[in-house]
PDB file of N, CA and C in Angstrom:
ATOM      1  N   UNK A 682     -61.676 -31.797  22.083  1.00 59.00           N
ATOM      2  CA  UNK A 682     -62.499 -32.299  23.160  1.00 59.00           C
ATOM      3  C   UNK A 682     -62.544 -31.271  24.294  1.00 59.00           C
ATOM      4  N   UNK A 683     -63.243 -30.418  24.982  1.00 79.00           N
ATOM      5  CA  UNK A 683     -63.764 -29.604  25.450  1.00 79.00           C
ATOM      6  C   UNK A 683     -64.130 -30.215  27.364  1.00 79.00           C
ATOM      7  N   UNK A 684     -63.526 -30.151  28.266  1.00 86.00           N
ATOM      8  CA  UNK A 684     -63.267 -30.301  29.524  1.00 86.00           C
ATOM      9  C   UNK A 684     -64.661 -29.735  30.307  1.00 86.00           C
ATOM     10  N   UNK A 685     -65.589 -31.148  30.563  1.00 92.00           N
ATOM     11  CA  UNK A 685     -66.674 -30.599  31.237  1.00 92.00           C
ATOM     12  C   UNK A 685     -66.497 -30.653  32.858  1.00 92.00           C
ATOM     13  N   UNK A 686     -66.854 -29.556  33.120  1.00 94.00           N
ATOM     14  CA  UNK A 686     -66.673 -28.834  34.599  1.00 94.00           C
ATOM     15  C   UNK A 686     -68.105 -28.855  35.550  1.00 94.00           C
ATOM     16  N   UNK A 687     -68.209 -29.962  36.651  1.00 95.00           N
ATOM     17  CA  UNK A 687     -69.360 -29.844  37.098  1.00 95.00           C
ATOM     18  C   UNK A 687     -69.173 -29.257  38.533  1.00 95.00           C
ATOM     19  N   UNK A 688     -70.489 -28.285  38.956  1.00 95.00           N
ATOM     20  CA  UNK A 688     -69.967 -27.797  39.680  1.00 95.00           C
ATOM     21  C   UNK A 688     -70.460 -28.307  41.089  1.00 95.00           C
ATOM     22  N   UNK A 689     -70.034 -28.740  42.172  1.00 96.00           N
ATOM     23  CA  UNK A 689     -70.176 -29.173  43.169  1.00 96.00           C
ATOM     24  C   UNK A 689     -70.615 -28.967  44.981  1.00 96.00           C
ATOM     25  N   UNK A 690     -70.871 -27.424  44.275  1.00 94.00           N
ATOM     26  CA  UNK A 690     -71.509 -26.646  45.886  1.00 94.00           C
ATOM     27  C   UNK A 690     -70.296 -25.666  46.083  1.00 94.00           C
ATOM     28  N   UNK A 691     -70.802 -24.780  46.561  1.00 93.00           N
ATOM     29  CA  UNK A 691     -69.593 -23.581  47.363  1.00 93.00           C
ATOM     30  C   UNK A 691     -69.134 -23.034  46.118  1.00 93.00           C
ATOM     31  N   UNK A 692     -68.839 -23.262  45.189  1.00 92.00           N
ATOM     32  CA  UNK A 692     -68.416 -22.580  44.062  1.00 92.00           C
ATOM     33  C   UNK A 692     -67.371 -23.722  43.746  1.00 92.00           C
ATOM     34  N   UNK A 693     -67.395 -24.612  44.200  1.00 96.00           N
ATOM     35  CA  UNK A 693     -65.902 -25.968  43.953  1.00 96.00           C
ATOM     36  C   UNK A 693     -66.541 -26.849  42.482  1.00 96.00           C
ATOM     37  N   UNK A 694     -65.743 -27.484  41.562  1.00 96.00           N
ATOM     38  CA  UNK A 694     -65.792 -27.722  40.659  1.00 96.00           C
ATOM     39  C   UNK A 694     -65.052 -28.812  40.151  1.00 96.00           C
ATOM     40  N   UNK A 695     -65.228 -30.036  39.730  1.00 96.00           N
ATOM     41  CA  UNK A 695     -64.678 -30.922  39.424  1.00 96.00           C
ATOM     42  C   UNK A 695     -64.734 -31.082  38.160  1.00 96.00           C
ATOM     43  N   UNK A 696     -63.841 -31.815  37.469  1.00 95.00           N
ATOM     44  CA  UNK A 696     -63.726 -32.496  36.085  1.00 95.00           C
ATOM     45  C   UNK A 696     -64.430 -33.633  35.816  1.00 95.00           C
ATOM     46  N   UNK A 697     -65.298 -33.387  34.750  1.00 94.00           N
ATOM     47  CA  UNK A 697     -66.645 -34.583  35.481  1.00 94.00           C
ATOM     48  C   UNK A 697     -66.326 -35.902  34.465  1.00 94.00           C
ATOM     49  N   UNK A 698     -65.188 -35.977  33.761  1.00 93.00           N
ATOM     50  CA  UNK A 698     -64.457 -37.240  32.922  1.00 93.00           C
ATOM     51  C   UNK A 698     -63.759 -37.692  34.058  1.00 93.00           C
ATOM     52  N   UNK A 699     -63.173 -37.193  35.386  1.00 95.00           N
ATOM     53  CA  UNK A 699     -62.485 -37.858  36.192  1.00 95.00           C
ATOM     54  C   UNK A 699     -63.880 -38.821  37.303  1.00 95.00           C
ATOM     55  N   UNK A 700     -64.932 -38.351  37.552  1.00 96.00           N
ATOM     56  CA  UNK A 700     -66.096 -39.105  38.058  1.00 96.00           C
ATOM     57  C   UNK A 700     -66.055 -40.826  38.079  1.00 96.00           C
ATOM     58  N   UNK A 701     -66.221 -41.642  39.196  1.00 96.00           N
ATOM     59  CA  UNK A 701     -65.852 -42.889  38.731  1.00 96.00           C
ATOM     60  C   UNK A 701     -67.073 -42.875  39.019  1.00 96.00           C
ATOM     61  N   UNK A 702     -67.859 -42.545  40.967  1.00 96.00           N
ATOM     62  CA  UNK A 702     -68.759 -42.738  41.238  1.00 96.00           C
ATOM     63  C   UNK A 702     -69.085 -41.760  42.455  1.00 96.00           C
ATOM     64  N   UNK A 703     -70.760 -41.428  42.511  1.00 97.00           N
ATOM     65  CA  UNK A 703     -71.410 -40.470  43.175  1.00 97.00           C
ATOM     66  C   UNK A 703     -72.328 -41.277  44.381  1.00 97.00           C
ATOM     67  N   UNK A 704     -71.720 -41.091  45.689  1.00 97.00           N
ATOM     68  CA  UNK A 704     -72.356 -42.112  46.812  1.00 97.00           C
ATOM     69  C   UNK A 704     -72.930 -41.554  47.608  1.00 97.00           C
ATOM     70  N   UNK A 705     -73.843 -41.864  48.799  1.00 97.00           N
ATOM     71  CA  UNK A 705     -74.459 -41.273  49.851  1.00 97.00           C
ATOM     72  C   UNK A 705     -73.053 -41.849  51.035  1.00 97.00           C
ATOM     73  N   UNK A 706     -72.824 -41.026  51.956  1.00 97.00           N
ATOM     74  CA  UNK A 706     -71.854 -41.216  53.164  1.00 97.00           C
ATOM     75  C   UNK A 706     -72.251 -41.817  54.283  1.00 97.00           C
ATOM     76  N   UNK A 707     -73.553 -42.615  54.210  1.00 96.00           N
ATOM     77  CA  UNK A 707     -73.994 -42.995  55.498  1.00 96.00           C
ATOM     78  C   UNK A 707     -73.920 -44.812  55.711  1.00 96.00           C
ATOM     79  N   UNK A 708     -73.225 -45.221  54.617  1.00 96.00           N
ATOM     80  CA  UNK A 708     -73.149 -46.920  55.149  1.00 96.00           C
ATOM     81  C   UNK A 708     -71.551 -46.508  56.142  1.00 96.00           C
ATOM     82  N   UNK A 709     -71.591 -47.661  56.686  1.00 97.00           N
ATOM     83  CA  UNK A 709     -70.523 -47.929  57.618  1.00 97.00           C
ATOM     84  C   UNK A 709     -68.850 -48.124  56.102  1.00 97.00           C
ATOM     85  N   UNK A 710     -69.039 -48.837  55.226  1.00 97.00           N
ATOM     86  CA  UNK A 710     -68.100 -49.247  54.380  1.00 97.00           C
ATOM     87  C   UNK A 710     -67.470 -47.763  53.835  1.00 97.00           C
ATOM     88  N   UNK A 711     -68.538 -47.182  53.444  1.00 97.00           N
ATOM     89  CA  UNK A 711     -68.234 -45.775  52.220  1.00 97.00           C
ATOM     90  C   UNK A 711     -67.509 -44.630  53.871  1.00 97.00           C
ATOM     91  N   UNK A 712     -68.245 -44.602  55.252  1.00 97.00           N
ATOM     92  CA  UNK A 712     -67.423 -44.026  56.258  1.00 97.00           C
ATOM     93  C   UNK A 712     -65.392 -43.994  56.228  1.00 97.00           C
ATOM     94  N   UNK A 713     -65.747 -46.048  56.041  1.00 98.00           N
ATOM     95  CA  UNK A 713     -63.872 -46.409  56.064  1.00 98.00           C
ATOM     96  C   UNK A 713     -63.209 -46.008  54.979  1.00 98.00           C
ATOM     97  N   UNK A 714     -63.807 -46.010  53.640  1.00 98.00           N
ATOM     98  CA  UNK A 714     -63.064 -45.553  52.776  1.00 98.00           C
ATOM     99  C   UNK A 714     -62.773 -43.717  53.078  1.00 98.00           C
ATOM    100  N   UNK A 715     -63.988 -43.028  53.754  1.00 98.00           N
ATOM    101  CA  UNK A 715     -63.382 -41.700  53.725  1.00 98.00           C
ATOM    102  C   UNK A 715     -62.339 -41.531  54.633  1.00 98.00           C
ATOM    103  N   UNK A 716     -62.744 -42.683  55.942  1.00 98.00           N
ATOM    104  CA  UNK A 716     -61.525 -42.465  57.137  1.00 98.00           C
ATOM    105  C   UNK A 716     -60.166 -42.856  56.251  1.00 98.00           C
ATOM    106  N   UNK A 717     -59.792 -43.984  55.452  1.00 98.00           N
ATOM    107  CA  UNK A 717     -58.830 -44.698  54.930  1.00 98.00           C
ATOM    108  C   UNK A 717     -58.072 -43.208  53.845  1.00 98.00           C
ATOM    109  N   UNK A 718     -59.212 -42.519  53.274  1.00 98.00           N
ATOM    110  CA  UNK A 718     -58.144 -41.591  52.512  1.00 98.00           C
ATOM    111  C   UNK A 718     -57.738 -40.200  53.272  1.00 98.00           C
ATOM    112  N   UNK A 719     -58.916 -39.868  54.139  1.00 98.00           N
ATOM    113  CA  UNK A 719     -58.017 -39.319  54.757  1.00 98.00           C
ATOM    114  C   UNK A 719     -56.458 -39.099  55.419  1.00 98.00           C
ATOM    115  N   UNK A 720     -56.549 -40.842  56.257  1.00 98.00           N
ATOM    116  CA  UNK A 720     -55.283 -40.965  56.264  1.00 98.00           C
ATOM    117  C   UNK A 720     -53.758 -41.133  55.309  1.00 98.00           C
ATOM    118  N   UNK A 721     -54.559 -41.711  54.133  1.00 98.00           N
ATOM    119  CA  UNK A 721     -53.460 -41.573  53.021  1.00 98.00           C
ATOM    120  C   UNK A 721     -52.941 -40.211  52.330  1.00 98.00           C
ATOM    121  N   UNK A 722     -54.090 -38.927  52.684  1.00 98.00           N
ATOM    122  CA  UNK A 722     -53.843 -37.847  52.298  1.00 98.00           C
ATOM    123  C   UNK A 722     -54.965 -37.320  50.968  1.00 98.00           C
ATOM    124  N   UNK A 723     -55.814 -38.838  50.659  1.00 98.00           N
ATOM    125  CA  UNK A 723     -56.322 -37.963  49.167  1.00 98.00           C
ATOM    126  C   UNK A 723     -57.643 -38.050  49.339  1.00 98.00           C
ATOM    127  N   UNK A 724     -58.049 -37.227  50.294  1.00 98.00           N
ATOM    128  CA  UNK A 724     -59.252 -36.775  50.471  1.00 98.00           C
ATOM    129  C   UNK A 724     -59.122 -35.258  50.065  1.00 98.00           C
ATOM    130  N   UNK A 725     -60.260 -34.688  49.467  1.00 98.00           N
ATOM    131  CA  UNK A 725     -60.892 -33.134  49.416  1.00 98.00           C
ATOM    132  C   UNK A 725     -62.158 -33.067  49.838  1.00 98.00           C
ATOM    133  N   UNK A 726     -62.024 -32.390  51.414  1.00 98.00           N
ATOM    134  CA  UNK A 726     -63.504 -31.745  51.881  1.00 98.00           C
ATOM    135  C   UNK A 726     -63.925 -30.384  51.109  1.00 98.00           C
ATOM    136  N   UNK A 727     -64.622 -30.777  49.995  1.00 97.00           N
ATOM    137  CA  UNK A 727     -65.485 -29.563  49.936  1.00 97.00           C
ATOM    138  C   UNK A 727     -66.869 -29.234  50.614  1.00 97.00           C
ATOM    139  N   UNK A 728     -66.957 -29.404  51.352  1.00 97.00           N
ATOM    140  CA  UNK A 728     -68.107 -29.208  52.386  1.00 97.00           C
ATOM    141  C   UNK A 728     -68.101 -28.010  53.110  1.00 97.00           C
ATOM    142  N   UNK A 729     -66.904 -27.049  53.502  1.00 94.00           N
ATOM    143  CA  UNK A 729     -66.984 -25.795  53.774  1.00 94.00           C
ATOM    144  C   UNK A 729     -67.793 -25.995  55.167  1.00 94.00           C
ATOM    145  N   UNK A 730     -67.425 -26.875  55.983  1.00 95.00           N
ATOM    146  CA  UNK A 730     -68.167 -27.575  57.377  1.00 95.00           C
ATOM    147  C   UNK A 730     -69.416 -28.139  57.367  1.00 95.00           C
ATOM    148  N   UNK A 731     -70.130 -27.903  56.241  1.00 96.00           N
ATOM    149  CA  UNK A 731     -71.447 -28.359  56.916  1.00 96.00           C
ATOM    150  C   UNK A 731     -71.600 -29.993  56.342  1.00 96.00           C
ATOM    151  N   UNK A 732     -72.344 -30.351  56.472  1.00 97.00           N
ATOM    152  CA  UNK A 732     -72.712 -32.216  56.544  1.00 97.00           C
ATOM    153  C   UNK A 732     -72.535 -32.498  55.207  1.00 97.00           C
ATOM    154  N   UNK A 733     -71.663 -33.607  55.072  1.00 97.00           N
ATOM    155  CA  UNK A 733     -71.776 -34.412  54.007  1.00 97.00           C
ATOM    156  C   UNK A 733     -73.200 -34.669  53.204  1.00 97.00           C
ATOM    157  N   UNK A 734     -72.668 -34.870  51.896  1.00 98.00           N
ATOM    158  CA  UNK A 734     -73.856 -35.329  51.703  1.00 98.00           C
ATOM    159  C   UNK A 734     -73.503 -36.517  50.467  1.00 98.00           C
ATOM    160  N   UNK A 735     -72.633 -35.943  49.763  1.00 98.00           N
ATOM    161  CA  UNK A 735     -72.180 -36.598  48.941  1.00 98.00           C
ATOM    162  C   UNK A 735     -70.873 -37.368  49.079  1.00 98.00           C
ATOM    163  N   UNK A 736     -70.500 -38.477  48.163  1.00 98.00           N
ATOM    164  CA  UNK A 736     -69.135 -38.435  48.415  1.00 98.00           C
ATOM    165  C   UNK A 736     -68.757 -39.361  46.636  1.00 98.00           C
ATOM    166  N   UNK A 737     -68.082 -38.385  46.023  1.00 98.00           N
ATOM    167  CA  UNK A 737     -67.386 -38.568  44.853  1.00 98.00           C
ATOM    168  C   UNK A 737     -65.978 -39.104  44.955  1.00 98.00           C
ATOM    169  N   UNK A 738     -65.653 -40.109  43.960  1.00 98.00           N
ATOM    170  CA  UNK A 738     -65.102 -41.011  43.900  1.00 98.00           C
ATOM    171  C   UNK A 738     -64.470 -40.282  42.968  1.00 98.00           C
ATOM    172  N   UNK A 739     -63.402 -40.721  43.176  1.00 98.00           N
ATOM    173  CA  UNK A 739     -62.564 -39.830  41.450  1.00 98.00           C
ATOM    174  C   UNK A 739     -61.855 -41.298  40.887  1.00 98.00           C
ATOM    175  N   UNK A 740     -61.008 -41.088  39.333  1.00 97.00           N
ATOM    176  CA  UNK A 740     -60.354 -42.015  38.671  1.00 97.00           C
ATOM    177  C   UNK A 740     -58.841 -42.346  39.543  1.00 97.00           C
ATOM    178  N   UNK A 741     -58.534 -40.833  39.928  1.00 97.00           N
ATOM    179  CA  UNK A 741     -57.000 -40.566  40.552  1.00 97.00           C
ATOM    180  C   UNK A 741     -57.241 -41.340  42.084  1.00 97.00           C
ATOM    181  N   UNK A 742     -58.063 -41.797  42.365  1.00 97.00           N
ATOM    182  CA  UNK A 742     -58.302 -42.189  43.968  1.00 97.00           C
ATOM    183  C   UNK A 742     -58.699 -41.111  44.723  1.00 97.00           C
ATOM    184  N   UNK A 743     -58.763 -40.342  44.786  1.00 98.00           N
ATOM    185  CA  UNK A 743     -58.912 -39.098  45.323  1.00 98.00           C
ATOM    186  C   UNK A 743     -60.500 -39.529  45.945  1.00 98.00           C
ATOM    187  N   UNK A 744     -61.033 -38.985  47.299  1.00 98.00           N
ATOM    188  CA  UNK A 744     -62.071 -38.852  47.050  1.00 98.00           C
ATOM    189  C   UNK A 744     -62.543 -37.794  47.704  1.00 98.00           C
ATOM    190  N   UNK A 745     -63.820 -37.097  47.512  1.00 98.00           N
ATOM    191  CA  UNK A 745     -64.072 -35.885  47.647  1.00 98.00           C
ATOM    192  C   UNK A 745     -65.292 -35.503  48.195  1.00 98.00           C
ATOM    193  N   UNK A 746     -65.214 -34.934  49.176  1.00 98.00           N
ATOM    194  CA  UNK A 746     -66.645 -34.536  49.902  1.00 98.00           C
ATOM    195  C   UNK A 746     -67.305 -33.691  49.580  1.00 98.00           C
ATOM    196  N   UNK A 747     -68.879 -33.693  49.552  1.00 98.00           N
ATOM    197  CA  UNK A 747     -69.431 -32.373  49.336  1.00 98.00           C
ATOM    198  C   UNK A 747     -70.696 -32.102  49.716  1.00 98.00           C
ATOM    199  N   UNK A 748     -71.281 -31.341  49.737  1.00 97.00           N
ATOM    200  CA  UNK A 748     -72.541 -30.597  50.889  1.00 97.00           C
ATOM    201  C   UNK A 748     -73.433 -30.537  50.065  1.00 97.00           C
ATOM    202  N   UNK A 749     -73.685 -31.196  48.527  1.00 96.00           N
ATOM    203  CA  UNK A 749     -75.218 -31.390  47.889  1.00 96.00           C
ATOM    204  C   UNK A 749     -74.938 -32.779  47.337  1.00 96.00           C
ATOM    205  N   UNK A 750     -76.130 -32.878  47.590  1.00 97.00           N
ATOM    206  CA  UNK A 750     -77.113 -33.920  47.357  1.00 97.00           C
ATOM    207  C   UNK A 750     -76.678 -34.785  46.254  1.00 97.00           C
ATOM    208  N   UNK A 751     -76.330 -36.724  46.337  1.00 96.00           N
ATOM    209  CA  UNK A 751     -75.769 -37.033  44.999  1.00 96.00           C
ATOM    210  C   UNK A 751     -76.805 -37.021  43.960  1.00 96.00           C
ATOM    211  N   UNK A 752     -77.786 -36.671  44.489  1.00 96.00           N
ATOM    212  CA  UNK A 752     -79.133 -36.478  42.794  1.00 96.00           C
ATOM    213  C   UNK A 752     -78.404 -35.318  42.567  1.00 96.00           C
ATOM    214  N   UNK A 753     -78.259 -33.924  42.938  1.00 95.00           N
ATOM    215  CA  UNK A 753     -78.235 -32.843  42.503  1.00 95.00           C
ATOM    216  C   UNK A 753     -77.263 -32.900  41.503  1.00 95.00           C
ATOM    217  N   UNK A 754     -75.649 -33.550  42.263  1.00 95.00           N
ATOM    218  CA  UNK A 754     -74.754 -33.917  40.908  1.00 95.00           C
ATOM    219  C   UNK A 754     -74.796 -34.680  40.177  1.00 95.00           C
ATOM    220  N   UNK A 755     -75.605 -35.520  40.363  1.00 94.00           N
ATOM    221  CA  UNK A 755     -76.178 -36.479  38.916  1.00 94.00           C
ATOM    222  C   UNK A 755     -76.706 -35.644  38.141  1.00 94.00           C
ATOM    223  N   UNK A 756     -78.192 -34.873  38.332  1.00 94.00           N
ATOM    224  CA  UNK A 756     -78.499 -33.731  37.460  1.00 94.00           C
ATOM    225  C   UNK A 756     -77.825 -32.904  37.060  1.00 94.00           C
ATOM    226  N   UNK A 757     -77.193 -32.419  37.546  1.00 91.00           N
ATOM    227  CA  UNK A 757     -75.758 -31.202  37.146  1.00 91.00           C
ATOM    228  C   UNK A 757     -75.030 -31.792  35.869  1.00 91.00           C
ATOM    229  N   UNK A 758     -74.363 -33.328  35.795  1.00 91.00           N
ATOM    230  CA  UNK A 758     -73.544 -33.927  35.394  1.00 91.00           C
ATOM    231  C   UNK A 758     -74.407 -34.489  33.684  1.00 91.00           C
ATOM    232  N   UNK A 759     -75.739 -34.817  34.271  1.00 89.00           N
ATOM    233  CA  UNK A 759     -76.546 -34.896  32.992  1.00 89.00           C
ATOM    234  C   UNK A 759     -76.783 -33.580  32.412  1.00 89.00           C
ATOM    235  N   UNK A 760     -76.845 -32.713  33.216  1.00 87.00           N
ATOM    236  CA  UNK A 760     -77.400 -31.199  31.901  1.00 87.00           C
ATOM    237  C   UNK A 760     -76.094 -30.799  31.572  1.00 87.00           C
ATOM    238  N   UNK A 761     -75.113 -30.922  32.014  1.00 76.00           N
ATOM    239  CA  UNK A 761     -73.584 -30.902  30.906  1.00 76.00           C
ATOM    240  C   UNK A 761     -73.399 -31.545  29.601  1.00 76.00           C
ATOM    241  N   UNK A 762     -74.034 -33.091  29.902  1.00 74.00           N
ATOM    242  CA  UNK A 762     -73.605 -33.811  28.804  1.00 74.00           C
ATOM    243  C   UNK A 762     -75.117 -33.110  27.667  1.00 74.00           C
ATOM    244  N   UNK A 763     -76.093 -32.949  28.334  1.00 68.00           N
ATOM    245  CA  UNK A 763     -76.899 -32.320  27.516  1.00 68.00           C
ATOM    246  C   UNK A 763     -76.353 -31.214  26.706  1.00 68.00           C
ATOM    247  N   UNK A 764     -76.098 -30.620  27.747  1.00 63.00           N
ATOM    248  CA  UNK A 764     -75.239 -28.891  26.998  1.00 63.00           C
ATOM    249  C   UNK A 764     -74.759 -29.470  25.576  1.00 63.00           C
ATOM    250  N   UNK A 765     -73.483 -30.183  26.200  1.00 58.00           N
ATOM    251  CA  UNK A 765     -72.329 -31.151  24.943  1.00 58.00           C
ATOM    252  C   UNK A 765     -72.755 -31.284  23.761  1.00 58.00           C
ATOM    253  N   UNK A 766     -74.123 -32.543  24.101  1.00 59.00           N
ATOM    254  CA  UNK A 766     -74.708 -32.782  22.647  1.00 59.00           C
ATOM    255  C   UNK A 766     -75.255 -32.027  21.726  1.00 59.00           C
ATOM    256  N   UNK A 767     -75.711 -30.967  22.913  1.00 55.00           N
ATOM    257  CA  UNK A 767     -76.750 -29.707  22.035  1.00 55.00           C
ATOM    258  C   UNK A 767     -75.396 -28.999  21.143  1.00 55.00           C
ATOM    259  N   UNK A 768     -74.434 -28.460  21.550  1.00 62.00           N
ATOM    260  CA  UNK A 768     -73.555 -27.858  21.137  1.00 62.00           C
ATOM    261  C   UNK A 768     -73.132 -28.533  19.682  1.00 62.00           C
ATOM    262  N   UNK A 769     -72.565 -30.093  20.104  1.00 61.00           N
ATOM    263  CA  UNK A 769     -71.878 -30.401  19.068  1.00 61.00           C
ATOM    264  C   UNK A 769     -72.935 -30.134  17.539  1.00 61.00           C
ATOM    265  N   UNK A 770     -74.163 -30.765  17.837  1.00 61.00           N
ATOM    266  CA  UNK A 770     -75.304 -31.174  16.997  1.00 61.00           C
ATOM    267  C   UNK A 770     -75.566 -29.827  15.993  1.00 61.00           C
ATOM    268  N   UNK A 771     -75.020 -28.600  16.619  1.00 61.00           N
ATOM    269  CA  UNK A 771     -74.928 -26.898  15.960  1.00 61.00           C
ATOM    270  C   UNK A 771     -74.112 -26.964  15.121  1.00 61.00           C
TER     271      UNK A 771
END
């Protein structure tokens, strides 16, 4: 089984089997959960300062910030599994 790697802006890269869920950061609820892990410690800003845009949910709790767009990693995350199938199907 072969570890798909999606990549997430800035050159940062996640394990895209750990993915629970891909959110926009602008309700008030999805704010507390980023304030809440921050304080617990298991937040990762990959945003490299500039504005949220995304905010990925991991399996580990972890959750993770990032500076494109959650379509973009939805698309990213689908042309992997594309890659996958094309590969295996060879």
């Amino acid at each position: 089984m072969a570890i798909k790697l999606i990549n997430i802006g800035f050159g940062n890269i996640v394990s895209a089997s750990r993915i629970i869920a891909i959110i926009s950061p602008e309700s008030a609820p999805v704010k507390r959960v980023i304030s809440e892990s921050r304080e617990r410690g298991m937040l990762i800003d990959a945003t490299y300062g500039r504005r949220t845009r995304a905010v990925i949910i991991a399996d580990s709790g972890h959750i993770i910030l990032s500076a494109v767009q959650p379509e973009t990693v939805k698309h990213r995350l689908q042309a992997s599994d594309i890659q996958v199938e094309h590969e295996s199907a060879e």
